[in-house]
Amino acid sequence: MMKKVFVAGGAGFIGSNFIRHLMAQRPDAHVVNFDALTYAGNPRNLADVADDTRYAFVHGNVADAAAVAAAMRGCDAVVNFAAESHVDRSIEDAADFMETNLRGAYNVLVAARDLEVERVLHISTDEVYGPATKENPRREDDAFLPRSPYAVSKAAGDMMCHAFAETYGLQVVVARPANNVGPYQYPEKAMPLFVTNALDGQPLPVYGDGLQIRDRLYVEDNVRALLLLLERGERGEAYNIQADNHVSNIDAARTILDVLDKPYDLIQFVEDRAGHDPCYYMDWSKLRALGWQPEHDYTDTIARTARWYAEHRDWWEPIKSGDFRRYYERQYGDRLANARPYAGTSS
Ligand code: NAD
Ligand code: TYD
């Protein structure tokens, strides 16, 4: 049984949901949350557990090998969420992505090996496989064809885990989740951006024709799978995590507007993302064999997410009024000035 879990990147979206789940499900487990608090890290995501004696926060960067090793000492399990996670930012500049997603992953693995940590879980992504369709879903041992700088940096970290399992016998397991949606997701990502813009009566910037497809995996389903993999995943194995809630971006935008009772003409078609992957699709029978099933379908996932943001303006309003505004202007200023309106579209 795990006594002390080192979590890297636990102040972000999935990491904070995971820590909350872990502490509720494993009352004996202690957590060390090691996080650099980049723009995406937010201590408020874990305000409800911050005073728990089983929880400790360490402000540190995974690119700093000595800091990682010092904070990990005494832990018997490790989960690595720490990453630069946004594809559009990686298109602007991927230097931090290489530093955190590759060097940082390497440092976490080295420390876990040297400290003889019993179990390591590394969070990768479905994007390492590159585009795939329902007719030809990717399996865990399929080739990687990552197409964005983000996906390449994640593929490199993922492969490093396999090297550590093979070379040093490290008990490391890799999780490859689909697109997560739910509470505490930074509003640069499509779903929280669309929801919060809709709540403010602002345009929903849909890239290209909006026909690109993503799974919408509710984050609570994902963190259940992650705890299962941390405890029961096999050494050196990767596991796909998908909810089969695939839907196009334009349909997702319309669902959000339906749930919030807002007009479709808030949708604006804007210049597409460069190298935009049309769809990801995975076979997840390996995870199903461990007993996991998603509990939230697409409609439930979107409705819960939209309601959470409607009820938590105090969480996202400070984010959207801070540095985020400069990013928003860079990413969407020209796009929205040259947008194609929703009205009259046949999409
Ligand atoms: P996020 O951007 O919300 O959070 C990332 C966290 O990592 C933040 O708390 C940030 O402060 C921290 N961090 C960043 N650089 C760091 C560094 N150098 N050292 C220490 N901490 C650092 O990301 P997320 O959406 O929660 O994603 C978590 C993980 O899951 C990432 O590895 C991501 O690639 C992967 N993933 C995410 C999704 C998704 O839909 N969000 C899907 C598949 C995989
Ligand atoms: P995103 O949430 O950035 O996740 P990822 O690129 O990692 O899948 O984007 C999800 C989908 O939404 C993707 O097809 C790109 C699209 N998208 C938009 O149409 N508009 C936006 O403003 C953003 C951020 C994304």
Short mmCIF file of C-alpha atoms and ligand atoms in Angstrom, two decimals:
data_model
loop_
_atom_site.label_atom_id
_atom_site.label_comp_id
_atom_site.label_asym_id
_atom_site.label_seq_id
_atom_site.Cartn_x
_atom_site.Cartn_y
_atom_site.Cartn_z
CA MET A 1 0.00 0.00 0.00
CA MET A 2 1.24 3.50 -0.88
CA LYS A 3 2.28 5.61 2.08
CA LYS A 4 3.62 8.79 0.49
CA VAL A 5 2.96 9.86 -3.09
CA PHE A 6 5.11 12.41 -4.90
CA VAL A 7 2.91 14.21 -7.43
CA ALA A 8 4.63 16.50 -9.95
CA GLY A 9 2.37 19.14 -11.52
CA GLY A 10 -0.41 18.57 -9.01
CA ALA A 11 -1.55 22.21 -9.01
CA GLY A 12 -2.88 22.02 -12.57
CA PHE A 13 -6.16 20.72 -13.95
CA ILE A 14 -5.84 16.92 -13.91
CA GLY A 15 -3.25 16.81 -11.13
CA SER A 16 -5.47 18.68 -8.67
CA ASN A 17 -8.44 16.46 -9.47
CA PHE A 18 -6.19 13.42 -9.01
CA ILE A 19 -4.86 14.55 -5.62
CA ARG A 20 -8.38 15.20 -4.36
CA HIS A 21 -9.47 11.74 -5.55
CA LEU A 22 -6.41 10.00 -4.11
CA MET A 23 -6.80 11.64 -0.68
CA ALA A 24 -10.50 10.74 -0.54
CA GLN A 25 -10.00 7.14 -1.71
CA ARG A 26 -6.80 6.29 0.21
CA PRO A 27 -7.18 7.79 3.71
CA ASP A 28 -3.71 6.58 4.75
CA ALA A 29 -1.86 8.13 1.82
CA HIS A 30 0.21 11.29 2.18
CA VAL A 31 0.87 13.57 -0.79
CA VAL A 32 3.79 15.80 -1.76
CA ASN A 33 2.64 18.15 -4.51
CA PHE A 34 5.74 19.39 -6.37
CA ASP A 35 4.77 22.16 -8.76
CA ALA A 36 6.47 25.16 -10.40
CA LEU A 37 3.21 27.16 -10.41
CA THR A 38 3.51 28.24 -14.02
CA TYR A 39 0.64 30.26 -15.48
CA ALA A 40 -1.37 26.99 -15.47
CA GLY A 41 -0.65 26.01 -11.87
CA ASN A 42 -3.04 27.40 -9.28
CA PRO A 43 -2.93 26.70 -5.53
CA ARG A 44 -6.63 27.54 -5.36
CA ASN A 45 -7.34 24.28 -7.23
CA LEU A 46 -6.53 22.47 -3.98
CA ALA A 47 -7.73 24.99 -1.39
CA ASP A 48 -9.99 22.32 0.15
CA VAL A 49 -7.09 19.98 1.01
CA ALA A 50 -4.35 22.55 1.66
CA ASP A 51 -4.71 22.33 5.45
CA ASP A 52 -4.91 18.53 5.59
CA THR A 53 -1.93 17.15 7.54
CA ARG A 54 -1.55 14.49 4.81
CA TYR A 55 -0.86 17.18 2.17
CA ALA A 56 2.37 19.11 1.57
CA PHE A 57 3.18 21.57 -1.18
CA VAL A 58 6.71 22.04 -2.52
CA HIS A 59 7.35 24.88 -4.95
CA GLY A 60 9.83 23.47 -7.45
CA ASN A 61 10.64 22.87 -11.09
CA VAL A 62 11.02 19.38 -12.60
CA ALA A 63 13.84 20.76 -14.76
CA ASP A 64 15.84 21.09 -11.50
CA ALA A 65 17.12 17.56 -10.86
CA ALA A 66 18.40 18.24 -7.33
CA ALA A 67 15.10 19.82 -6.24
CA VAL A 68 13.15 16.85 -7.61
CA ALA A 69 15.34 14.32 -5.79
CA ALA A 70 15.18 16.27 -2.50
CA ALA A 71 11.39 16.49 -2.56
CA MET A 72 10.93 12.87 -3.64
CA ARG A 73 13.03 11.41 -0.80
CA GLY A 74 10.86 9.23 1.45
CA CYS A 75 8.10 8.74 -1.15
CA ASP A 76 7.16 5.24 -2.30
CA ALA A 77 5.05 6.26 -5.32
CA VAL A 78 5.38 8.95 -8.01
CA VAL A 79 2.88 10.43 -10.46
CA ASN A 80 4.11 12.88 -13.09
CA PHE A 81 1.58 15.38 -14.48
CA ALA A 82 4.07 18.26 -14.80
CA ALA A 83 3.94 19.58 -18.34
CA GLU A 84 3.46 22.47 -20.65
CA SER A 85 0.11 21.26 -21.93
CA HIS A 86 -1.32 23.60 -24.57
CA VAL A 87 -0.83 22.81 -28.28
CA ASP A 88 -1.38 26.42 -29.42
CA ARG A 89 1.34 27.72 -27.07
CA SER A 90 3.72 25.03 -28.38
CA ILE A 91 3.12 26.36 -31.90
CA GLU A 92 4.18 29.85 -30.72
CA ASP A 93 7.30 28.58 -28.92
CA ALA A 94 8.10 25.07 -27.71
CA ALA A 95 11.30 25.70 -25.70
CA ASP A 96 9.57 25.29 -22.32
CA PHE A 97 7.84 22.17 -23.64
CA MET A 98 11.17 20.46 -24.28
CA GLU A 99 12.50 21.52 -20.89
CA THR A 100 9.51 20.35 -18.84
CA ASN A 101 8.02 17.53 -20.89
CA LEU A 102 11.31 15.83 -21.79
CA ARG A 103 14.08 16.96 -19.43
CA GLY A 104 11.61 17.21 -16.53
CA ALA A 105 10.26 13.71 -17.21
CA TYR A 106 13.83 12.42 -17.34
CA ASN A 107 14.69 14.04 -14.00
CA VAL A 108 11.61 12.50 -12.35
CA LEU A 109 12.58 9.06 -13.69
CA VAL A 110 16.22 9.39 -12.56
CA ALA A 111 15.18 10.40 -9.05
CA ALA A 112 12.63 7.57 -8.85
CA ARG A 113 15.25 5.07 -9.99
CA ASP A 114 17.96 6.31 -7.62
CA LEU A 115 15.58 6.50 -4.64
CA GLU A 116 14.17 3.04 -5.46
CA VAL A 117 10.58 4.29 -5.62
CA GLU A 118 8.19 1.33 -5.84
CA ARG A 119 5.69 2.60 -8.41
CA VAL A 120 5.78 5.40 -10.99
CA LEU A 121 2.94 6.61 -13.19
CA HIS A 122 3.72 8.98 -16.05
CA ILE A 123 0.93 10.92 -17.77
CA SER A 124 1.34 10.93 -21.55
CA THR A 125 -1.42 11.65 -24.11
CA ASP A 126 -3.37 10.22 -27.06
CA GLU A 127 -1.68 12.91 -29.18
CA VAL A 128 1.56 10.87 -29.35
CA TYR A 129 -0.11 8.58 -31.90
CA GLY A 130 -1.10 11.42 -34.21
CA PRO A 131 -4.44 11.43 -36.04
CA ALA A 132 -6.54 8.24 -36.00
CA THR A 133 -10.12 7.27 -36.82
CA LYS A 134 -12.81 5.12 -35.25
CA GLU A 135 -12.27 2.55 -38.03
CA ASN A 136 -8.56 2.34 -37.22
CA PRO A 137 -8.06 3.08 -33.51
CA ARG A 138 -4.58 3.18 -32.03
CA ARG A 139 -3.39 0.42 -29.72
CA GLU A 140 -0.71 0.85 -27.09
CA ASP A 141 2.11 -0.68 -29.11
CA ASP A 142 1.32 1.22 -32.33
CA ALA A 143 3.87 3.64 -33.79
CA PHE A 144 4.02 7.26 -32.66
CA LEU A 145 3.39 9.94 -35.30
CA PRO A 146 3.13 13.14 -33.24
CA ARG A 147 2.50 16.26 -35.34
CA SER A 148 2.56 19.26 -32.97
CA PRO A 149 5.61 20.41 -30.99
CA TYR A 150 3.58 19.61 -27.84
CA ALA A 151 2.87 16.05 -29.01
CA VAL A 152 6.54 15.49 -29.90
CA SER A 153 7.67 16.63 -26.45
CA LYS A 154 5.13 14.28 -24.84
CA ALA A 155 6.16 11.38 -27.09
CA ALA A 156 9.78 11.87 -26.01
CA GLY A 157 8.85 11.76 -22.29
CA ASP A 158 6.66 8.71 -22.89
CA MET A 159 9.47 6.84 -24.68
CA MET A 160 11.93 7.73 -21.92
CA CYS A 161 9.64 5.86 -19.49
CA HIS A 162 9.93 2.74 -21.62
CA ALA A 163 13.69 3.12 -21.66
CA PHE A 164 13.74 3.27 -17.83
CA ALA A 165 11.51 0.21 -17.51
CA GLU A 166 13.65 -1.80 -19.94
CA THR A 167 17.08 -0.52 -18.95
CA TYR A 168 16.81 -0.12 -15.20
CA GLY A 169 13.79 -2.29 -14.40
CA LEU A 170 11.93 0.74 -13.02
CA GLN A 171 8.28 -0.02 -12.18
CA VAL A 172 6.94 2.73 -14.45
CA VAL A 173 3.52 2.73 -16.12
CA VAL A 174 2.39 5.18 -18.81
CA ALA A 175 -1.16 6.54 -19.11
CA ARG A 176 -2.36 7.98 -22.44
CA PRO A 177 -5.62 9.83 -21.77
CA ALA A 178 -7.85 11.49 -24.35
CA ASN A 179 -9.03 15.13 -24.03
CA ASN A 180 -10.12 15.74 -20.44
CA VAL A 181 -12.95 18.10 -19.53
CA GLY A 182 -14.22 19.24 -16.13
CA PRO A 183 -13.63 21.49 -13.11
CA TYR A 184 -10.39 23.51 -12.75
CA GLN A 185 -9.33 23.33 -16.41
CA TYR A 186 -7.42 26.47 -17.40
CA PRO A 187 -9.64 28.44 -19.79
CA GLU A 188 -7.16 28.41 -22.70
CA LYS A 189 -8.41 24.92 -23.61
CA ALA A 190 -11.37 24.72 -25.97
CA MET A 191 -14.13 23.51 -23.63
CA PRO A 192 -13.55 25.91 -20.69
CA LEU A 193 -12.80 28.74 -23.14
CA PHE A 194 -16.10 28.18 -24.94
CA VAL A 195 -18.05 27.83 -21.68
CA THR A 196 -16.61 30.93 -20.01
CA ASN A 197 -16.88 33.04 -23.18
CA ALA A 198 -20.51 31.94 -23.55
CA LEU A 199 -21.21 32.87 -19.92
CA ASP A 200 -19.80 36.35 -20.66
CA GLY A 201 -21.70 36.70 -23.96
CA GLN A 202 -18.36 36.65 -25.84
CA PRO A 203 -17.67 34.84 -29.16
CA LEU A 204 -16.72 31.14 -29.20
CA PRO A 205 -13.69 30.95 -31.58
CA VAL A 206 -14.06 27.68 -33.47
CA TYR A 207 -10.98 26.81 -35.54
CA GLY A 208 -11.42 26.14 -39.26
CA ASP A 209 -14.67 24.42 -40.17
CA GLY A 210 -15.16 23.05 -36.63
CA LEU A 211 -15.38 19.48 -37.91
CA GLN A 212 -12.32 18.24 -36.02
CA ILE A 213 -13.26 15.57 -33.51
CA ARG A 214 -12.14 15.03 -29.92
CA ASP A 215 -13.17 12.62 -27.18
CA ARG A 216 -14.52 14.42 -24.07
CA LEU A 217 -13.37 12.36 -21.10
CA TYR A 218 -14.75 13.63 -17.79
CA VAL A 219 -11.76 14.33 -15.55
CA GLU A 220 -13.26 12.33 -12.65
CA ASP A 221 -13.38 9.25 -14.88
CA ASN A 222 -9.78 9.86 -15.89
CA VAL A 223 -8.46 10.19 -12.33
CA ARG A 224 -10.18 6.91 -11.36
CA ALA A 225 -8.30 5.24 -14.20
CA LEU A 226 -5.03 6.87 -13.13
CA LEU A 227 -5.29 5.61 -9.54
CA LEU A 228 -6.03 2.13 -10.87
CA LEU A 229 -2.97 2.28 -13.14
CA LEU A 230 -0.73 3.59 -10.37
CA GLU A 231 -1.69 0.64 -8.20
CA ARG A 232 -2.19 -2.14 -10.75
CA GLY A 233 -0.55 -1.18 -14.05
CA GLU A 234 2.23 -3.47 -15.24
CA ARG A 235 5.83 -2.38 -15.46
CA GLY A 236 6.78 -0.80 -18.77
CA GLU A 237 3.21 -0.97 -20.09
CA ALA A 238 1.18 1.91 -21.52
CA TYR A 239 -2.62 2.18 -21.18
CA ASN A 240 -5.01 4.20 -23.35
CA ILE A 241 -7.80 6.06 -21.51
CA GLN A 242 -10.82 7.09 -23.57
CA ALA A 243 -14.54 7.61 -22.86
CA ASP A 244 -15.83 7.17 -26.45
CA ASN A 245 -17.50 10.59 -26.11
CA HIS A 246 -16.23 11.71 -29.53
CA VAL A 247 -17.85 14.80 -31.00
CA SER A 248 -16.83 17.59 -33.40
CA ASN A 249 -15.83 20.99 -32.03
CA ILE A 250 -18.80 22.70 -33.68
CA ASP A 251 -21.22 20.22 -32.13
CA ALA A 252 -19.53 20.66 -28.74
CA ALA A 253 -19.86 24.46 -29.08
CA ARG A 254 -23.58 24.06 -29.87
CA THR A 255 -24.10 21.71 -26.91
CA ILE A 256 -22.47 24.25 -24.57
CA LEU A 257 -24.73 27.01 -25.90
CA ASP A 258 -27.79 24.75 -25.50
CA VAL A 259 -26.88 23.92 -21.88
CA LEU A 260 -26.30 27.60 -21.04
CA ASP A 261 -29.33 28.75 -23.05
CA LYS A 262 -27.25 31.07 -25.24
CA PRO A 263 -27.64 31.79 -28.99
CA TYR A 264 -25.66 29.88 -31.64
CA ASP A 265 -24.61 33.13 -33.26
CA LEU A 266 -21.96 33.51 -30.52
CA ILE A 267 -20.02 30.97 -32.59
CA GLN A 268 -17.34 32.49 -34.84
CA PHE A 269 -15.30 30.44 -37.30
CA VAL A 270 -11.71 31.64 -37.09
CA GLU A 271 -8.41 30.82 -38.82
CA ASP A 272 -7.49 27.20 -38.22
CA ARG A 273 -4.68 25.94 -35.98
CA ALA A 274 -1.54 25.08 -37.97
CA GLY A 275 -1.15 21.31 -38.36
CA HIS A 276 -4.54 20.75 -36.68
CA ASP A 277 -5.04 17.03 -35.95
CA PRO A 278 -8.50 16.08 -37.26
CA CYS A 279 -9.25 13.32 -34.75
CA TYR A 280 -7.74 10.96 -32.17
CA TYR A 281 -9.11 7.52 -31.54
CA MET A 282 -7.80 4.74 -29.33
CA ASP A 283 -8.61 1.14 -28.50
CA TRP A 284 -8.82 0.98 -24.69
CA SER A 285 -9.54 -2.73 -24.18
CA LYS A 286 -6.34 -3.07 -22.14
CA LEU A 287 -7.69 -0.68 -19.50
CA ARG A 288 -11.16 -2.21 -19.68
CA ALA A 289 -9.58 -5.56 -18.79
CA LEU A 290 -8.44 -3.99 -15.49
CA GLY A 291 -12.09 -3.24 -14.68
CA TRP A 292 -12.37 0.47 -15.59
CA GLN A 293 -15.39 1.98 -17.36
CA PRO A 294 -16.20 5.67 -17.92
CA GLU A 295 -19.27 6.75 -15.92
CA HIS A 296 -20.05 10.01 -17.73
CA ASP A 297 -21.38 10.18 -21.27
CA TYR A 298 -20.84 13.15 -23.55
CA THR A 299 -23.97 15.13 -22.62
CA ASP A 300 -23.44 14.63 -18.89
CA THR A 301 -19.77 15.61 -19.20
CA ILE A 302 -20.52 18.87 -21.00
CA ALA A 303 -23.51 19.74 -18.79
CA ARG A 304 -21.58 19.16 -15.55
CA THR A 305 -18.63 21.16 -16.85
CA ALA A 306 -20.78 24.09 -18.00
CA ARG A 307 -22.63 24.15 -14.65
CA TRP A 308 -19.36 24.08 -12.69
CA TYR A 309 -18.01 27.13 -14.53
CA ALA A 310 -21.35 28.92 -14.18
CA GLU A 311 -21.17 28.36 -10.41
CA HIS A 312 -17.44 29.16 -10.04
CA ARG A 313 -16.94 32.57 -11.61
CA ASP A 314 -14.77 33.37 -8.58
CA TRP A 315 -12.32 30.72 -9.85
CA TRP A 316 -12.00 31.71 -13.51
CA GLU A 317 -12.68 35.45 -13.58
CA PRO A 318 -9.31 36.35 -11.94
CA ILE A 319 -7.54 34.06 -14.44
CA LYS A 320 -9.21 35.57 -17.47
CA SER A 321 -8.60 39.13 -16.33
CA GLY A 322 -4.86 38.60 -15.64
CA ASP A 323 -1.96 37.65 -17.97
CA PHE A 324 -4.38 35.51 -19.90
CA ARG A 325 -5.63 38.65 -21.65
CA ARG A 326 -2.30 39.14 -23.41
CA TYR A 327 -2.31 35.54 -24.60
CA TYR A 328 -5.91 35.87 -25.72
CA GLU A 329 -5.11 38.98 -27.75
CA ARG A 330 -2.13 37.26 -29.44
CA GLN A 331 -4.02 34.07 -30.18
CA TYR A 332 -7.46 35.45 -31.05
CA GLY A 333 -7.16 39.20 -31.80
CA ASP A 334 -6.62 38.90 -35.58
CA ARG A 335 -8.57 35.68 -35.77
CA LEU A 336 -11.74 37.24 -34.36
CA ALA A 337 -11.27 40.41 -36.44
CA ASN A 338 -11.34 38.20 -39.55
CA ALA A 339 -13.88 35.64 -38.35
CA ARG A 340 -16.67 34.06 -40.37
CA PRO A 341 -19.98 34.35 -38.51
CA TYR A 342 -22.09 31.34 -37.67
CA ALA A 343 -25.26 32.59 -39.36
CA GLY A 344 -25.89 31.09 -42.74
CA THR A 345 -23.41 28.27 -42.28
CA SER A 346 -24.43 24.79 -43.24
CA SER A 347 -22.14 23.19 -40.62
P1 NAD B 1 -2.13 21.89 -16.78
O1 NAD B 1 -1.45 22.77 -17.78
O2 NAD B 1 -3.47 22.27 -16.28
O3 NAD B 1 -1.20 21.70 -15.49
C1 NAD B 1 0.18 21.48 -15.59
C2 NAD B 1 0.77 21.63 -14.19
O4 NAD B 1 2.17 21.36 -14.27
C3 NAD B 1 0.62 23.04 -13.61
O5 NAD B 1 0.25 22.98 -12.25
C4 NAD B 1 2.01 23.63 -13.77
O6 NAD B 1 2.31 24.63 -12.79
C5 NAD B 1 2.87 22.39 -13.60
N1 NAD B 1 4.17 22.54 -14.25
C6 NAD B 1 4.42 22.99 -15.51
N2 NAD B 1 5.75 23.01 -15.74
C7 NAD B 1 6.34 22.55 -14.60
C8 NAD B 1 7.68 22.34 -14.22
N3 NAD B 1 8.69 22.62 -15.08
N4 NAD B 1 7.93 21.84 -12.99
C9 NAD B 1 6.92 21.57 -12.12
N5 NAD B 1 5.63 21.77 -12.42
C10 NAD B 1 5.34 22.26 -13.65
O7 NAD B 1 -2.15 20.45 -17.47
P2 NAD B 1 -3.26 19.29 -17.34
O8 NAD B 1 -4.29 19.54 -18.37
O9 NAD B 1 -3.63 19.09 -15.93
O10 NAD B 1 -2.40 18.05 -17.85
C11 NAD B 1 -1.69 17.23 -16.92
C12 NAD B 1 -0.92 16.18 -17.70
O11 NAD B 1 -1.82 15.40 -18.47
C13 NAD B 1 0.10 16.74 -18.67
O12 NAD B 1 1.22 15.91 -18.66
C14 NAD B 1 -0.62 16.67 -20.01
O13 NAD B 1 0.32 16.56 -21.07
C15 NAD B 1 -1.43 15.41 -19.83
N6 NAD B 1 -2.67 15.32 -20.61
C16 NAD B 1 -3.62 16.30 -20.53
C17 NAD B 1 -4.82 16.16 -21.23
C18 NAD B 1 -5.91 17.19 -21.13
O14 NAD B 1 -6.93 17.06 -21.80
N7 NAD B 1 -5.79 18.22 -20.31
C19 NAD B 1 -5.04 15.02 -22.02
C20 NAD B 1 -4.03 14.04 -22.08
C21 NAD B 1 -2.87 14.19 -21.38
P1 TYD B 2 -7.68 21.92 -27.03
O1 TYD B 2 -8.64 22.09 -25.91
O2 TYD B 2 -6.61 22.94 -27.24
O3 TYD B 2 -7.08 20.45 -26.90
P2 TYD B 2 -6.13 19.62 -27.94
O4 TYD B 2 -5.66 20.53 -29.01
O5 TYD B 2 -5.01 19.18 -27.05
O6 TYD B 2 -6.98 18.51 -28.45
O7 TYD B 2 -8.51 21.87 -28.39
C1 TYD B 2 -9.55 20.92 -28.56
C2 TYD B 2 -10.11 21.06 -29.96
O8 TYD B 2 -10.74 22.35 -30.10
C3 TYD B 2 -9.05 21.01 -31.05
O9 TYD B 2 -9.60 20.37 -32.19
C4 TYD B 2 -8.77 22.46 -31.35
C5 TYD B 2 -10.11 23.12 -31.13
N1 TYD B 2 -10.09 24.52 -30.65
C6 TYD B 2 -10.91 25.48 -31.26
O10 TYD B 2 -11.66 25.19 -32.21
N2 TYD B 2 -10.88 26.75 -30.77
C7 TYD B 2 -10.07 27.11 -29.74
O11 TYD B 2 -10.08 28.32 -29.36
C8 TYD B 2 -9.26 26.13 -29.12
C9 TYD B 2 -8.35 26.47 -27.97
C10 TYD B 2 -9.29 24.84 -29.61
#
